[in-house]
């Protein structure tokens, strides 16, 4: 039995379908889950109400035959904003995002290798032209980012953090600067690979063992901020000849290396450029992707079907441009919910928001590329939580690391859902109603169903 057949067999054993008949019916069915459940805990977030990750108690399962037709990143900007908060507000933020008992229990994070747009300035870790890397130092990161990450790791010691470069130092590039695209000079490919290894080793000495790494953030975008262009062939050759061997030689072969790290639209072609080469593919754990070019959820499935032994990870998404006038717009949260459900249903093994915390301008950002984050701190040091914060929580709090997604379907396109079996064998099903109408829903499994009400523009998690 090949890998695709094994996945299909697992899906048949763990079947979760979601049917809608003017209501939703979620259906996790599995012999491995034992007898039908007796009740499900219900947690709801809804627009135009005070419900925010609000428990509604437990609802009973009752017999029902199958119905017929009629469910964030640790950047310089986040660190600098965090350091300006009072100790009380710092603790509130850490608890709100990383505490599993009283917050969202984040289990995945991302950070940048030297500067990105969400830094107060452009900077690197070496002097210009230092090909020996003898001047390499993490002193800049020790001011805010490393202390911030260490605080986070106290609350979430198993947090998986991956790192991404936005650009090599300017002197390593064809355009001579970190901004505005340009490409890595071939003669500096080996130096740049060693630079990335030095970053990983330096963070490990600080007590921050990084879980993963992407080759390049958005390798097809020439931006006004830090950016660098790679063709698929250039990325393949850099992985095969330089970065992969450098990681292996340093004993860092266990770091999960991800390619692409750009929008969904072209990820199938870009994945093929690297993964069709066995010598490059052997270093690659998976393909990372963003949402900025449109939904295109099915593209991720194309990559999974072609390379079922490689993982998929959503590595960045945020709302923009920033404005306090639209801070409370509920659509910001619904965009997150739609993406998380769509990406998980198309084989994403993780989902990582962009900045975990920003200030009252949507920064700091050295090129005025201001964006939204799930949490913002205003000039008075007060924290403000967007709808996106609560939508993330419907997943991060109840779908835990090691969970397995189970098949999930809906009989209505305008009601979205996905479902998972956690390592403790609890089932978490997430349903989202983005419409203007309140709907009654059924969560259906093995001939048993829970009936619940979903307000207009709401998301709900059901756990049993």
GROMACS .gro file of C-alpha atoms in nm, residues 46-222:
model
  177
   46UNK     CA    1  -2.066   3.576   1.765
   47UNK     CA    2  -2.095   3.923   1.617
   48UNK     CA    3  -2.339   4.167   1.779
   49UNK     CA    4  -2.326   3.976   2.108
   50UNK     CA    5  -2.099   3.960   2.412
   51UNK     CA    6  -2.007   3.601   2.333
   52UNK     CA    7  -1.630   3.564   2.290
   53UNK     CA    8  -1.506   3.206   2.323
   54UNK     CA    9  -1.803   3.174   2.558
   55UNK     CA   10  -1.893   2.830   2.697
   56UNK     CA   11  -2.258   2.741   2.653
   57UNK     CA   12  -2.234   2.432   2.866
   58UNK     CA   13  -2.287   2.079   2.739
   59UNK     CA   14  -2.557   1.967   2.498
   60UNK     CA   15  -2.675   1.605   2.478
   61UNK     CA   16  -2.641   1.378   2.177
   62UNK     CA   17  -2.973   1.221   2.079
   63UNK     CA   18  -3.058   0.959   1.817
   64UNK     CA   19  -3.086   1.099   1.463
   65UNK     CA   20  -3.071   0.906   1.140
   66UNK     CA   21  -2.856   1.049   0.863
   67UNK     CA   22  -3.041   1.357   0.733
   68UNK     CA   23  -3.135   1.412   0.372
   69UNK     CA   24  -3.033   1.713   0.162
   70UNK     CA   25  -3.266   2.043   0.211
   71UNK     CA   26  -1.849   2.365   0.969
   72UNK     CA   27   0.103   3.419   1.526
   73UNK     CA   28   0.465   3.553   1.469
   74UNK     CA   29   0.728   3.671   1.725
   75UNK     CA   30   0.872   3.961   1.528
   76UNK     CA   31   1.081   4.263   1.629
   77UNK     CA   32   0.762   4.470   1.614
   78UNK     CA   33   0.581   4.238   1.854
   79UNK     CA   34   0.881   4.228   2.088
   80UNK     CA   35   0.928   4.606   2.091
   81UNK     CA   36   0.557   4.664   2.154
   82UNK     CA   37   0.560   4.405   2.432
   83UNK     CA   38   0.859   4.567   2.603
   84UNK     CA   39   0.674   4.901   2.621
   85UNK     CA   40   0.386   4.745   2.814
   86UNK     CA   41   0.366   4.761   3.192
   87UNK     CA   42   0.454   4.438   3.376
   88UNK     CA   43   0.085   4.381   3.446
   89UNK     CA   44  -0.008   4.418   3.079
   90UNK     CA   45   0.286   4.203   2.971
   91UNK     CA   46   0.154   3.926   3.190
   92UNK     CA   47  -0.199   3.977   3.056
   93UNK     CA   48  -0.074   3.941   2.700
   94UNK     CA   49   0.135   3.629   2.770
   95UNK     CA   50  -0.160   3.468   2.949
   96UNK     CA   51  -0.407   3.567   2.677
   97UNK     CA   52  -0.204   3.415   2.394
   98UNK     CA   53   0.006   3.134   2.540
   99UNK     CA   54  -0.162   3.002   2.855
  100UNK     CA   55  -0.366   2.694   2.765
  101UNK     CA   56  -0.585   2.712   3.078
  102UNK     CA   57  -0.671   3.083   3.062
  103UNK     CA   58  -0.577   3.189   2.710
  104UNK     CA   59  -0.549   3.059   2.356
  105UNK     CA   60  -0.262   2.816   2.414
  106UNK     CA   61  -0.063   2.903   2.100
  107UNK     CA   62   0.163   2.613   2.003
  108UNK     CA   63   0.331   2.747   1.685
  109UNK     CA   64   0.524   3.066   1.617
  110UNK     CA   65   0.748   3.232   1.362
  111UNK     CA   66   1.037   3.475   1.389
  112UNK     CA   67   1.257   3.664   1.144
  113UNK     CA   68   1.629   3.625   1.069
  114UNK     CA   69   1.768   3.978   1.121
  115UNK     CA   70   1.533   4.254   1.004
  116UNK     CA   71   1.204   4.243   0.813
  117UNK     CA   72   0.944   4.511   0.744
  118UNK     CA   73   0.815   4.468   1.101
  119UNK     CA   74   1.140   4.591   1.252
  120UNK     CA   75   1.215   4.949   1.355
  121UNK     CA   76   1.518   4.952   1.126
  122UNK     CA   77   1.707   4.744   0.873
  123UNK     CA   78   1.992   4.554   1.033
  124UNK     CA   79   2.204   4.240   0.996
  125UNK     CA   80   2.425   4.038   1.230
  126UNK     CA   81   2.760   4.101   1.050
  127UNK     CA   82   2.969   4.386   0.914
  128UNK     CA   83   2.947   4.450   0.539
  129UNK     CA   84   3.172   4.225   0.337
  130UNK     CA   85   3.256   3.990   0.624
  131UNK     CA   86   3.260   3.660   0.436
  132UNK     CA   87   3.425   3.486   0.731
  133UNK     CA   88   3.130   3.586   0.955
  134UNK     CA   89   3.381   3.667   1.230
  135UNK     CA   90   3.175   3.976   1.325
  136UNK     CA   91   2.850   3.778   1.363
  137UNK     CA   92   2.657   3.883   1.674
  138UNK     CA   93   2.298   3.862   1.797
  139UNK     CA   94   2.335   4.175   2.014
  140UNK     CA   95   2.049   4.349   1.833
  141UNK     CA   96   1.807   4.066   1.911
  142UNK     CA   97   1.916   4.057   2.276
  143UNK     CA   98   1.763   4.402   2.328
  144UNK     CA   99   1.400   4.294   2.283
  145UNK     CA  100   1.325   3.989   2.067
  146UNK     CA  101   1.523   3.724   2.254
  147UNK     CA  102   1.395   3.837   2.598
  148UNK     CA  103   1.041   3.843   2.457
  149UNK     CA  104   1.066   3.491   2.316
  150UNK     CA  105   1.213   3.367   2.645
  151UNK     CA  106   0.914   3.510   2.832
  152UNK     CA  107   0.681   3.335   2.591
  153UNK     CA  108   0.864   3.004   2.632
  154UNK     CA  109   0.816   3.017   3.010
  155UNK     CA  110   0.439   3.010   2.950
  156UNK     CA  111   0.456   2.776   2.649
  157UNK     CA  112   0.774   2.566   2.680
  158UNK     CA  113   0.674   2.332   2.396
  159UNK     CA  114   0.609   2.617   2.150
  160UNK     CA  115   0.737   2.527   1.804
  161UNK     CA  116   0.911   2.829   1.648
  162UNK     CA  117   1.031   2.849   1.288
  163UNK     CA  118   1.247   3.124   1.140
  164UNK     CA  119   1.240   3.299   0.802
  165UNK     CA  120   1.483   3.535   0.630
  166UNK     CA  121   1.344   3.834   0.440
  167UNK     CA  122   1.676   3.910   0.269
  168UNK     CA  123   2.045   3.827   0.288
  169UNK     CA  124   2.266   4.126   0.378
  170UNK     CA  125   2.277   4.376   0.091
  171UNK     CA  126   2.641   4.310   0.004
  172UNK     CA  127   2.550   3.947  -0.074
  173UNK     CA  128   2.289   4.053  -0.333
  174UNK     CA  129   2.280   4.164  -0.694
  175UNK     CA  130   2.116   4.498  -0.612
  176UNK     CA  131   2.352   4.579  -0.324
  177UNK     CA  132   2.077   4.641  -0.067
  178UNK     CA  133   1.836   4.445   0.154
  179UNK     CA  134   1.526   4.620   0.017
  180UNK     CA  135   1.363   4.614  -0.328
  181UNK     CA  136   1.422   4.256  -0.428
  182UNK     CA  137   1.745   4.165  -0.598
  183UNK     CA  138   1.888   3.812  -0.584
  184UNK     CA  139   2.154   3.626  -0.390
  185UNK     CA  140   2.488   3.641  -0.570
  186UNK     CA  141   2.603   3.287  -0.656
  187UNK     CA  142   2.946   3.351  -0.504
  188UNK     CA  143   2.785   3.427  -0.167
  189UNK     CA  144   2.544   3.131  -0.152
  190UNK     CA  145   2.774   2.933   0.075
  191UNK     CA  146   2.833   3.229   0.306
  192UNK     CA  147   2.460   3.295   0.332
  193UNK     CA  148   2.392   2.930   0.419
  194UNK     CA  149   2.655   2.946   0.695
  195UNK     CA  150   2.499   3.273   0.818
  196UNK     CA  151   2.162   3.103   0.859
  197UNK     CA  152   2.330   2.818   1.049
  198UNK     CA  153   2.502   3.072   1.277
  199UNK     CA  154   2.161   3.225   1.353
  200UNK     CA  155   2.013   2.887   1.447
  201UNK     CA  156   2.316   2.800   1.660
  202UNK     CA  157   2.313   3.140   1.829
  203UNK     CA  158   1.948   3.116   1.923
  204UNK     CA  159   2.005   2.764   2.057
  205UNK     CA  160   2.278   2.900   2.286
  206UNK     CA  161   2.024   3.154   2.409
  207UNK     CA  162   1.794   2.868   2.506
  208UNK     CA  163   1.571   2.902   2.198
  209UNK     CA  164   1.591   2.582   1.994
  210UNK     CA  165   1.419   2.660   1.666
  211UNK     CA  166   1.185   2.392   1.531
  212UNK     CA  167   1.183   2.494   1.166
  213UNK     CA  168   1.318   2.719   0.893
  214UNK     CA  169   1.196   2.853   0.560
  215UNK     CA  170   1.439   2.920   0.277
  216UNK     CA  171   1.311   3.269   0.192
  217UNK     CA  172   1.005   3.476   0.274
  218UNK     CA  173   0.802   3.549  -0.042
  219UNK     CA  174   1.073   3.468  -0.300
  220UNK     CA  175   0.874   3.612  -0.591
  221UNK     CA  176   0.800   3.953  -0.438
  222UNK     CA  177   1.023   4.257  -0.490
   0.00000   0.00000   0.00000
